[in-house]
């Protein structure tokens, strides 16, 4: 399917019409909160699965909000006269937001999804028809240049991004513009790039309809649209990371072999970051026979950057191929074509000796440290989004630990982080537990096994005594040599600080 099958887009040169349309949508409560109240949680959740029947049933009335949901989210034509009572219909027809369908009806040319910003903003995400919730597979739209709306990956990336005020931000591979919207809240200048010119056009519409200043939009792949020496305080990217044979779908297939696109993106980002700047990526990576996947990812990290890489899930190659074949709607088409594409995917993996594919987050921070820190870990468990502040604090703690040797650490005081609980694990009736676990109820929601000394140490950390004095007291209580206890405990203290169980006092 080619780009010719995609609908013409509204004009991006009519900010006046976008402003009037925005005003009309807000007046009718066509917002994230209004949508949830109208549809109810089950129908609202069904929309995120590309299932429209519950929402159609919930919008059989004739209120302005019901009409707008049918028009902009469910792709239903509505009477022109009714649309004109709610919207600047004539201006929307002229500028391309609406199109006449005969019999005095109009239809939308794009999806418009209400989206609530983190500060309570009423934003609107524009995307191609049938793609408002970020899933092209649900409606079988497999056009090459299709632009999706907000999906789970977009929300994940927005949630893990550090949101400190910055001068400049780069949204690389902007798609429908969701990351550019978020960046505009805390960046003075936002640049958005995409290899797909249709995506840049839709990003312009998203920003205009959301009442957000226009971004600097540039066409091109990876960092090619940037000038020599151009750097940023923040880089975010939800790239076309799918590892696939060929580059059939622009929104997901990077067109490079294996995971080379993600590797290239990460490796080149270091030279584009200002000192102290952050880069956040979603990525897929290969698990290759005879190779440690953590070593593979460590090799991606550019010089001069700290890194925190979290693998959230893995799939074997058959699961992975099936996931993306279904995403494109291939399972609904010709059986022979589906089998041929499945075969091609497995041939690709076999040739590269790939046994599984990992998915996760990669965060870089430009540092002046002589020895940058690279953490690669697997954490498939539930976390508490948004995680941006957790990510920022992780790197701040790295700086703290890097600047202190064990002697300095023992002179410092610490406090127990909020909402940490202790669990004792052992056989029923046993006098002593087999082991003690500290568990976080916020952020990454980590759990870590500790010995009785570390558990006792953490329990009395209130910022009033140095670590060394606490250990001396514990040694006296347990009848241990305080010198030996001071020697062997700093490694546990470092781990508890690094993972966010303990925080430096003051």
Short mmCIF file of C-alpha atoms in Angstrom, two decimals:
data_model
loop_
_atom_site.label_atom_id
_atom_site.label_comp_id
_atom_site.label_asym_id
_atom_site.label_seq_id
_atom_site.Cartn_x
_atom_site.Cartn_y
_atom_site.Cartn_z
CA UNK A 1 0.00 0.00 0.00
CA UNK A 2 1.44 3.40 -0.86
CA UNK A 3 1.12 6.89 0.53
CA UNK A 4 -1.44 7.60 -2.20
CA UNK A 5 -4.00 5.70 -0.08
CA UNK A 6 -3.69 8.18 2.79
CA UNK A 7 -6.16 11.05 3.16
CA UNK A 8 -5.12 14.61 2.32
CA UNK A 9 -4.15 16.49 5.47
CA UNK A 10 -5.52 19.77 6.81
CA UNK A 11 -3.50 22.86 6.00
CA UNK A 12 -0.76 23.55 8.52
CA UNK A 13 -0.65 27.20 7.42
CA UNK A 14 -3.97 28.20 9.01
CA UNK A 15 -3.27 28.70 12.73
CA UNK A 16 -6.38 30.86 12.92
CA UNK A 17 -8.59 27.91 11.97
CA UNK A 18 -6.75 25.60 14.38
CA UNK A 19 -7.30 28.13 17.18
CA UNK A 20 -11.04 28.40 16.41
CA UNK A 21 -11.35 24.61 16.20
CA UNK A 22 -9.56 24.23 19.53
CA UNK A 23 -11.91 26.71 21.16
CA UNK A 24 -14.94 24.81 19.83
CA UNK A 25 -13.60 21.44 21.03
CA UNK A 26 -12.97 22.78 24.52
CA UNK A 27 -16.42 24.43 24.66
CA UNK A 28 -18.00 21.02 23.99
CA UNK A 29 -15.84 19.31 26.68
CA UNK A 30 -14.03 17.27 24.01
CA UNK A 31 -11.17 16.69 26.47
CA UNK A 32 -9.57 13.64 28.11
CA UNK A 33 -11.72 14.11 31.21
CA UNK A 34 -14.86 14.77 29.17
CA UNK A 35 -14.23 11.69 27.06
CA UNK A 36 -13.80 9.45 30.09
CA UNK A 37 -16.97 10.80 31.69
CA UNK A 38 -19.00 10.30 28.50
CA UNK A 39 -17.75 6.85 27.53
CA UNK A 40 -17.07 5.30 30.91
CA UNK A 41 -13.91 3.39 31.77
CA UNK A 42 -14.66 0.16 29.83
CA UNK A 43 -15.45 1.89 26.51
CA UNK A 44 -12.56 4.32 27.01
CA UNK A 45 -10.16 1.42 27.59
CA UNK A 46 -11.58 -0.44 24.58
CA UNK A 47 -10.62 2.48 22.34
CA UNK A 48 -6.99 1.98 23.38
CA UNK A 49 -7.32 -1.56 22.03
CA UNK A 50 -8.68 -0.21 18.72
CA UNK A 51 -12.15 -1.55 19.58
CA UNK A 52 -14.80 1.02 18.69
CA UNK A 53 -18.13 -0.77 19.28
CA UNK A 54 -18.46 0.20 22.99
CA UNK A 55 -17.74 3.86 22.14
CA UNK A 56 -20.25 3.78 19.28
CA UNK A 57 -22.88 2.47 21.67
CA UNK A 58 -22.04 5.21 24.18
CA UNK A 59 -22.42 8.01 21.59
CA UNK A 60 -25.86 7.31 20.14
CA UNK A 61 -27.25 10.58 21.48
CA UNK A 62 -27.12 14.01 19.91
CA UNK A 63 -25.05 16.10 22.33
CA UNK A 64 -22.15 18.14 20.90
CA UNK A 65 -19.62 15.90 22.66
CA UNK A 66 -21.16 12.70 21.28
CA UNK A 67 -21.11 14.16 17.78
CA UNK A 68 -17.45 15.15 18.10
CA UNK A 69 -16.44 11.67 19.33
CA UNK A 70 -18.19 10.06 16.37
CA UNK A 71 -16.60 12.54 13.98
CA UNK A 72 -12.98 12.72 15.17
CA UNK A 73 -12.42 9.40 16.95
CA UNK A 74 -14.81 6.91 15.36
CA UNK A 75 -14.62 8.09 11.71
CA UNK A 76 -18.39 8.48 11.39
CA UNK A 77 -19.87 11.08 9.02
CA UNK A 78 -22.20 13.58 10.70
CA UNK A 79 -24.79 16.00 9.27
CA UNK A 80 -23.19 19.25 8.13
CA UNK A 81 -25.90 21.30 9.82
CA UNK A 82 -25.20 19.64 13.17
CA UNK A 83 -21.42 20.06 12.80
CA UNK A 84 -21.92 23.74 11.97
CA UNK A 85 -23.73 24.28 15.27
CA UNK A 86 -20.65 23.13 17.20
CA UNK A 87 -17.64 23.80 14.94
CA UNK A 88 -16.44 26.50 12.54
CA UNK A 89 -17.52 24.04 9.85
CA UNK A 90 -17.03 26.21 6.78
CA UNK A 91 -13.49 27.17 7.82
CA UNK A 92 -12.75 23.51 8.66
CA UNK A 93 -13.93 22.45 5.20
CA UNK A 94 -11.87 25.16 3.53
CA UNK A 95 -8.67 24.31 5.44
CA UNK A 96 -9.12 20.54 5.16
CA UNK A 97 -10.04 19.43 8.69
CA UNK A 98 -13.39 18.25 7.29
CA UNK A 99 -14.48 16.94 3.90
CA UNK A 100 -17.94 16.71 2.40
CA UNK A 101 -19.18 13.15 1.92
CA UNK A 102 -22.44 13.83 0.03
CA UNK A 103 -25.98 13.88 1.33
CA UNK A 104 -25.19 17.00 3.39
CA UNK A 105 -22.73 15.17 5.63
CA UNK A 106 -19.10 15.83 6.57
CA UNK A 107 -16.31 13.57 7.78
CA UNK A 108 -12.98 14.22 9.47
CA UNK A 109 -9.79 13.91 7.43
CA UNK A 110 -7.68 13.09 10.52
CA UNK A 111 -8.13 11.57 13.94
CA UNK A 112 -8.08 14.01 16.84
CA UNK A 113 -7.58 12.49 20.28
CA UNK A 114 -7.97 14.54 23.48
CA UNK A 115 -4.90 14.14 25.67
CA UNK A 116 -4.37 15.49 29.17
CA UNK A 117 -0.98 17.07 29.79
CA UNK A 118 0.90 16.49 33.06
CA UNK A 119 0.04 19.98 34.27
CA UNK A 120 -3.66 19.64 33.48
CA UNK A 121 -3.29 20.98 29.94
CA UNK A 122 -5.93 20.09 27.35
CA UNK A 123 -3.96 18.88 24.35
CA UNK A 124 -5.05 17.19 21.12
CA UNK A 125 -3.02 14.57 19.26
CA UNK A 126 -3.58 14.50 15.51
CA UNK A 127 -2.95 11.28 13.56
CA UNK A 128 -4.03 9.46 10.44
CA UNK A 129 -7.57 8.11 10.31
CA UNK A 130 -7.98 4.99 12.42
CA UNK A 131 -4.73 5.58 14.29
CA UNK A 132 -5.77 7.84 17.16
CA UNK A 133 -4.76 5.31 19.79
CA UNK A 134 -1.46 4.31 18.23
CA UNK A 135 -2.43 0.94 16.83
CA UNK A 136 -2.56 0.66 13.05
CA UNK A 137 -3.15 -3.08 13.20
CA UNK A 138 -6.57 -2.78 14.78
CA UNK A 139 -8.05 -1.10 11.72
CA UNK A 140 -5.85 -2.69 9.07
CA UNK A 141 -4.27 0.55 7.86
CA UNK A 142 -0.91 -0.54 6.44
CA UNK A 143 -0.06 2.48 4.35
CA UNK A 144 3.69 3.00 4.23
CA UNK A 145 3.76 6.54 5.59
CA UNK A 146 0.91 6.23 8.10
CA UNK A 147 1.32 8.37 11.23
CA UNK A 148 0.10 6.86 14.50
CA UNK A 149 -1.30 8.61 17.52
CA UNK A 150 -0.52 8.04 21.17
CA UNK A 151 0.40 4.45 22.03
CA UNK A 152 1.88 2.73 25.04
CA UNK A 153 5.45 3.32 23.85
CA UNK A 154 4.84 7.06 23.50
CA UNK A 155 3.44 7.23 27.03
CA UNK A 156 6.38 5.23 28.41
CA UNK A 157 8.94 7.55 26.84
CA UNK A 158 7.11 10.66 28.04
CA UNK A 159 7.03 9.18 31.55
CA UNK A 160 10.74 8.34 31.86
CA UNK A 161 11.97 11.70 30.52
CA UNK A 162 13.68 14.06 32.95
CA UNK A 163 11.61 17.26 33.04
CA UNK A 164 14.00 19.88 34.39
CA UNK A 165 13.87 23.27 32.61
CA UNK A 166 16.22 23.38 29.60
CA UNK A 167 17.10 25.77 26.82
CA UNK A 168 16.88 23.29 23.94
CA UNK A 169 15.16 19.95 23.29
CA UNK A 170 15.24 17.60 20.29
CA UNK A 171 12.40 15.19 19.48
CA UNK A 172 14.00 12.82 16.99
CA UNK A 173 11.43 10.87 14.95
CA UNK A 174 8.55 12.99 16.20
CA UNK A 175 5.65 11.06 14.63
CA UNK A 176 2.45 12.78 15.75
CA UNK A 177 4.36 15.21 17.99
CA UNK A 178 3.56 13.89 21.46
CA UNK A 179 7.14 14.20 22.76
CA UNK A 180 7.46 17.69 21.28
CA UNK A 181 4.30 18.68 23.17
CA UNK A 182 5.76 17.49 26.47
CA UNK A 183 9.12 19.12 25.77
CA UNK A 184 7.46 22.47 25.07
CA UNK A 185 6.42 22.64 28.74
CA UNK A 186 10.02 22.93 29.98
CA UNK A 187 12.22 23.75 26.96
CA UNK A 188 12.70 27.24 25.55
CA UNK A 189 13.34 25.88 22.06
CA UNK A 190 12.03 22.60 20.59
CA UNK A 191 13.28 20.95 17.40
CA UNK A 192 11.34 18.01 15.93
CA UNK A 193 12.64 15.81 13.13
CA UNK A 194 11.27 12.90 11.11
CA UNK A 195 12.19 11.06 7.94
CA UNK A 196 8.48 11.11 7.03
CA UNK A 197 7.31 14.56 5.83
CA UNK A 198 3.73 13.57 6.63
CA UNK A 199 4.71 13.16 10.28
CA UNK A 200 6.16 16.69 10.38
CA UNK A 201 2.92 18.05 8.90
CA UNK A 202 0.87 16.21 11.52
CA UNK A 203 3.17 17.40 14.33
CA UNK A 204 2.53 20.98 13.21
CA UNK A 205 -1.22 20.29 13.42
CA UNK A 206 -0.88 18.69 16.87
CA UNK A 207 1.02 21.66 18.26
CA UNK A 208 -1.34 24.22 16.72
CA UNK A 209 -4.51 22.45 17.88
CA UNK A 210 -3.01 22.08 21.38
CA UNK A 211 -2.28 25.80 21.63
CA UNK A 212 1.47 25.20 21.87
CA UNK A 213 4.09 27.31 20.04
CA UNK A 214 5.34 25.85 16.78
CA UNK A 215 8.51 23.74 16.85
CA UNK A 216 11.45 23.88 14.46
CA UNK A 217 10.44 21.05 12.10
CA UNK A 218 13.14 19.34 10.01
CA UNK A 219 12.99 16.40 7.62
CA UNK A 220 15.64 13.69 7.64
CA UNK A 221 16.92 10.48 9.22
CA UNK A 222 18.56 10.27 12.65
CA UNK A 223 20.81 13.29 13.25
CA UNK A 224 21.14 14.22 9.56
CA UNK A 225 18.81 17.28 9.82
CA UNK A 226 21.10 18.88 12.41
CA UNK A 227 23.89 21.26 11.50
CA UNK A 228 27.52 20.56 12.36
CA UNK A 229 28.16 21.11 16.06
CA UNK A 230 24.47 21.58 16.92
CA UNK A 231 23.82 20.29 20.45
CA UNK A 232 20.90 20.01 22.86
CA UNK A 233 20.16 19.82 26.58
CA UNK A 234 17.55 17.10 26.02
CA UNK A 235 17.11 14.48 23.29
CA UNK A 236 14.13 12.12 23.19
CA UNK A 237 13.33 9.47 20.60
CA UNK A 238 10.78 6.72 20.12
CA UNK A 239 12.45 5.53 16.90
CA UNK A 240 11.25 2.92 14.39
CA UNK A 241 13.02 0.26 16.44
CA UNK A 242 11.35 -2.88 15.12
CA UNK A 243 13.90 -5.47 13.94
CA UNK A 244 12.40 -6.65 10.67
CA UNK A 245 13.31 -7.85 7.17
CA UNK A 246 13.12 -4.72 5.03
CA UNK A 247 11.51 -1.35 5.74
CA UNK A 248 7.87 -1.82 4.81
CA UNK A 249 6.25 0.50 7.39
CA UNK A 250 7.88 3.88 8.08
CA UNK A 251 6.45 4.25 11.57
CA UNK A 252 8.10 1.05 12.89
CA UNK A 253 10.81 -0.31 10.53
CA UNK A 254 14.17 1.43 10.66
CA UNK A 255 15.50 0.04 7.39
CA UNK A 256 18.86 -1.00 8.86
CA UNK A 257 19.99 -4.57 9.55
CA UNK A 258 19.10 -6.01 12.94
CA UNK A 259 19.30 -3.48 15.76
CA UNK A 260 21.75 -1.22 13.93
CA UNK A 261 19.35 1.74 13.88
CA UNK A 262 19.03 1.81 17.67
CA UNK A 263 22.77 1.27 18.10
CA UNK A 264 23.59 4.09 15.68
CA UNK A 265 21.11 6.44 17.33
CA UNK A 266 22.57 5.85 20.80
CA UNK A 267 26.19 6.01 19.69
CA UNK A 268 25.72 9.28 17.80
CA UNK A 269 23.73 10.97 20.56
CA UNK A 270 26.76 11.61 22.76
CA UNK A 271 28.18 14.25 20.42
CA UNK A 272 24.81 16.02 20.30
CA UNK A 273 24.37 16.43 24.07
CA UNK A 274 25.41 19.45 26.08
CA UNK A 275 27.25 18.86 29.35
CA UNK A 276 24.78 17.49 31.89
CA UNK A 277 22.18 16.91 29.18
CA UNK A 278 19.96 13.83 29.01
CA UNK A 279 19.00 11.58 26.10
CA UNK A 280 16.12 9.12 26.42
CA UNK A 281 15.36 6.34 23.93
CA UNK A 282 13.08 3.36 23.57
CA UNK A 283 14.81 0.53 21.76
CA UNK A 284 14.86 -3.12 20.73
CA UNK A 285 18.07 -5.14 20.82
CA UNK A 286 19.10 -8.59 19.72
CA UNK A 287 20.02 -11.48 22.00
CA UNK A 288 22.61 -13.30 19.92
CA UNK A 289 23.84 -16.84 20.52
CA UNK A 290 27.17 -16.88 22.34
CA UNK A 291 26.97 -13.18 23.30
CA UNK A 292 26.00 -11.55 26.60
CA UNK A 293 23.21 -9.05 25.80
CA UNK A 294 24.45 -6.69 28.50
CA UNK A 295 27.89 -6.53 26.85
CA UNK A 296 26.18 -5.77 23.53
CA UNK A 297 24.40 -2.77 25.04
CA UNK A 298 27.45 -1.53 26.93
CA UNK A 299 29.23 -1.31 23.58
CA UNK A 300 26.56 1.13 22.36
CA UNK A 301 27.21 3.76 25.04
CA UNK A 302 29.16 6.73 23.63
CA UNK A 303 32.27 8.08 25.32
CA UNK A 304 31.71 10.79 27.90
CA UNK A 305 28.24 9.56 28.86
CA UNK A 306 26.81 7.88 31.93
CA UNK A 307 24.12 5.37 30.96
CA UNK A 308 21.21 3.58 32.59
CA UNK A 309 19.75 0.81 30.42
CA UNK A 310 16.72 -1.16 31.60
CA UNK A 311 15.44 -4.24 29.79
CA UNK A 312 11.70 -4.41 30.41
CA UNK A 313 10.83 -7.56 28.48
CA UNK A 314 12.14 -10.19 26.06
CA UNK A 315 10.43 -12.27 23.40
CA UNK A 316 11.66 -15.29 21.50
CA UNK A 317 11.91 -14.76 17.76
CA UNK A 318 8.57 -16.45 16.97
CA UNK A 319 6.67 -14.30 19.48
CA UNK A 320 8.39 -11.21 18.16
CA UNK A 321 7.57 -11.92 14.51
CA UNK A 322 3.94 -12.68 15.35
CA UNK A 323 3.57 -9.47 17.37
CA UNK A 324 4.61 -7.22 14.50
CA UNK A 325 2.85 -9.21 11.80
CA UNK A 326 -0.36 -8.69 13.77
CA UNK A 327 0.49 -5.02 14.32
CA UNK A 328 0.46 -4.54 10.55
CA UNK A 329 -2.75 -6.55 10.12
CA UNK A 330 -0.96 -9.23 8.07
CA UNK A 331 -2.78 -12.01 9.93
CA UNK A 332 -6.04 -10.77 8.41
CA UNK A 333 -4.86 -10.98 4.83
CA UNK A 334 -3.81 -13.74 2.45
CA UNK A 335 -2.60 -16.80 4.36
CA UNK A 336 0.21 -17.55 1.90
CA UNK A 337 1.50 -13.97 2.09
CA UNK A 338 1.38 -14.09 5.89
CA UNK A 339 3.37 -17.32 5.93
CA UNK A 340 5.94 -15.91 3.49
CA UNK A 341 6.46 -12.82 5.66
CA UNK A 342 6.74 -14.96 8.79
CA UNK A 343 9.34 -17.13 7.02
CA UNK A 344 11.31 -14.07 5.96
CA UNK A 345 11.40 -12.84 9.55
CA UNK A 346 12.71 -16.15 10.85
CA UNK A 347 15.26 -16.35 8.02
CA UNK A 348 16.57 -12.93 9.06
CA UNK A 349 16.93 -13.96 12.70
CA UNK A 350 18.51 -17.31 11.81
CA UNK A 351 21.11 -15.64 9.59
CA UNK A 352 22.10 -13.32 12.45
CA UNK A 353 21.96 -16.10 15.11
CA UNK A 354 19.34 -14.15 17.06
CA UNK A 355 17.48 -16.19 19.67
CA UNK A 356 15.40 -13.42 21.28
CA UNK A 357 14.72 -9.68 21.20
CA UNK A 358 14.78 -7.35 24.19
CA UNK A 359 12.82 -4.15 24.68
CA UNK A 360 13.54 -1.36 27.10
CA UNK A 361 14.73 2.13 27.94
CA UNK A 362 18.11 3.73 27.38
CA UNK A 363 19.06 6.94 29.19
CA UNK A 364 22.32 8.78 28.58
CA UNK A 365 23.70 11.74 30.49
CA UNK A 366 26.66 13.74 29.27
CA UNK A 367 29.27 13.82 32.03
CA UNK A 368 32.72 15.17 32.65
CA UNK A 369 33.61 12.26 34.93
CA UNK A 370 36.88 10.49 34.22
CA UNK A 371 35.13 7.12 34.45
CA UNK A 372 31.48 7.27 33.34
CA UNK A 373 29.05 4.84 34.92
CA UNK A 374 27.12 2.33 32.79
CA UNK A 375 24.32 0.35 34.44
CA UNK A 376 22.59 -2.38 32.41
CA UNK A 377 19.88 -4.33 34.17
CA UNK A 378 16.73 -6.35 33.66
CA UNK A 379 13.62 -5.11 35.50
CA UNK A 380 10.39 -6.60 34.10
CA UNK A 381 8.35 -5.74 37.20
CA UNK A 382 5.70 -2.99 37.57
CA UNK A 383 6.98 0.55 38.09
CA UNK A 384 5.31 3.82 39.03
CA UNK A 385 5.11 6.28 36.15
CA UNK A 386 6.05 9.02 35.62
CA UNK A 387 9.67 8.07 36.35
CA UNK A 388 11.42 11.23 35.20
CA UNK A 389 12.28 12.37 38.73
CA UNK A 390 13.43 8.83 39.61
CA UNK A 391 15.74 8.86 36.57
CA UNK A 392 17.15 12.28 37.47
CA UNK A 393 17.75 11.19 41.08
CA UNK A 394 19.51 8.02 39.89
CA UNK A 395 22.19 10.03 38.11
CA UNK A 396 22.45 12.52 40.97
CA UNK A 397 23.21 9.63 43.34
CA UNK A 398 25.85 8.35 40.90
CA UNK A 399 27.61 11.72 41.16
CA UNK A 400 27.40 11.58 44.94
CA UNK A 401 28.91 8.09 45.18
CA UNK A 402 31.57 8.77 42.57
CA UNK A 403 32.86 11.72 44.58
CA UNK A 404 33.25 9.75 47.85
CA UNK A 405 35.55 6.93 48.85
CA UNK A 406 34.58 4.50 51.63
CA UNK A 407 36.02 6.71 54.37
CA UNK A 408 33.97 9.69 53.19
CA UNK A 409 30.88 7.50 52.91
CA UNK A 410 31.21 6.46 56.56
CA UNK A 411 31.43 10.11 57.61
CA UNK A 412 28.18 10.93 55.76
CA UNK A 413 24.63 10.69 57.10
CA UNK A 414 21.67 9.17 55.27
CA UNK A 415 17.91 8.97 55.47
CA UNK A 416 15.64 6.10 54.50
CA UNK A 417 13.71 6.90 51.34
CA UNK A 418 9.93 7.28 51.53
CA UNK A 419 7.69 4.21 51.54
CA UNK A 420 10.35 1.54 52.09
CA UNK A 421 9.12 -1.62 53.81
CA UNK A 422 11.04 -4.56 55.23
CA UNK A 423 10.06 -8.19 54.64
CA UNK A 424 11.51 -11.15 56.53
CA UNK A 425 11.55 -14.43 54.65
CA UNK A 426 11.98 -17.81 56.30
CA UNK A 427 10.33 -21.02 57.37
CA UNK A 428 7.32 -20.73 59.71
CA UNK A 429 8.40 -20.93 63.34
CA UNK A 430 12.09 -20.36 62.63
CA UNK A 431 13.88 -18.21 65.20
CA UNK A 432 15.71 -16.15 62.57
CA UNK A 433 14.69 -15.27 58.99
CA UNK A 434 16.58 -16.84 56.09
CA UNK A 435 16.96 -13.41 54.57
CA UNK A 436 15.63 -9.85 54.79
CA UNK A 437 14.23 -7.93 51.82
CA UNK A 438 13.83 -4.16 51.53
CA UNK A 439 11.11 -3.13 49.10
CA UNK A 440 10.21 0.23 47.51
CA UNK A 441 6.59 1.21 46.97
CA UNK A 442 7.47 4.15 44.73
CA UNK A 443 9.45 4.75 41.54
CA UNK A 444 11.14 1.60 40.26
CA UNK A 445 9.57 -0.41 43.11
CA UNK A 446 12.76 -2.36 43.63
CA UNK A 447 13.31 -5.17 46.07
CA UNK A 448 16.78 -6.04 47.35
CA UNK A 449 18.07 -8.73 49.69
CA UNK A 450 20.18 -7.48 52.61
CA UNK A 451 21.82 -8.99 55.69
CA UNK A 452 20.73 -8.15 59.21
CA UNK A 453 23.42 -5.47 59.55
CA UNK A 454 22.29 -3.59 56.43
CA UNK A 455 18.64 -3.95 57.44
CA UNK A 456 19.35 -2.58 60.88
CA UNK A 457 21.50 0.19 59.43
CA UNK A 458 18.77 1.30 57.02
CA UNK A 459 16.15 1.23 59.75
CA UNK A 460 17.91 3.82 61.92
CA UNK A 461 19.05 6.16 59.14
CA UNK A 462 17.24 9.41 59.93
CA UNK A 463 19.97 11.86 58.94
CA UNK A 464 21.14 12.58 62.51
CA UNK A 465 24.12 10.22 62.79
CA UNK A 466 26.97 9.37 60.45
CA UNK A 467 27.09 5.93 58.86
CA UNK A 468 30.23 5.10 60.83
CA UNK A 469 28.65 5.90 64.20
CA UNK A 470 25.60 3.76 63.33
CA UNK A 471 27.85 0.83 62.40
CA UNK A 472 29.81 1.20 65.66
CA UNK A 473 26.54 0.98 67.59
CA UNK A 474 25.44 -2.09 65.62
CA UNK A 475 28.84 -3.73 66.23
CA UNK A 476 28.49 -3.19 69.97
CA UNK A 477 24.94 -4.59 69.91
CA UNK A 478 26.00 -7.71 67.96
CA UNK A 479 29.31 -8.17 69.72
CA UNK A 480 31.28 -7.75 66.48
CA UNK A 481 34.60 -6.02 65.81
CA UNK A 482 33.64 -2.45 64.76
CA UNK A 483 36.70 -2.13 62.52
CA UNK A 484 35.79 -5.26 60.57
CA UNK A 485 32.17 -4.11 60.30
CA UNK A 486 33.26 -0.71 58.96
CA UNK A 487 35.44 -2.50 56.39
CA UNK A 488 32.80 -4.82 54.98
CA UNK A 489 29.64 -2.67 55.06
CA UNK A 490 30.35 0.30 52.69
CA UNK A 491 29.68 -1.88 49.61
CA UNK A 492 26.13 -2.55 50.86
CA UNK A 493 25.64 1.13 51.69
CA UNK A 494 26.71 2.07 48.18
CA UNK A 495 24.26 -0.40 46.68
CA UNK A 496 21.39 0.89 48.83
CA UNK A 497 22.19 4.48 47.86
CA UNK A 498 22.61 3.67 44.18
CA UNK A 499 19.26 1.87 44.05
CA UNK A 500 17.44 4.63 45.90
CA UNK A 501 16.75 2.94 49.26
CA UNK A 502 18.94 5.45 51.10
CA UNK A 503 19.31 9.15 50.36
CA UNK A 504 22.16 11.45 51.41
CA UNK A 505 21.04 13.71 54.28
CA UNK A 506 21.16 17.46 53.98
#
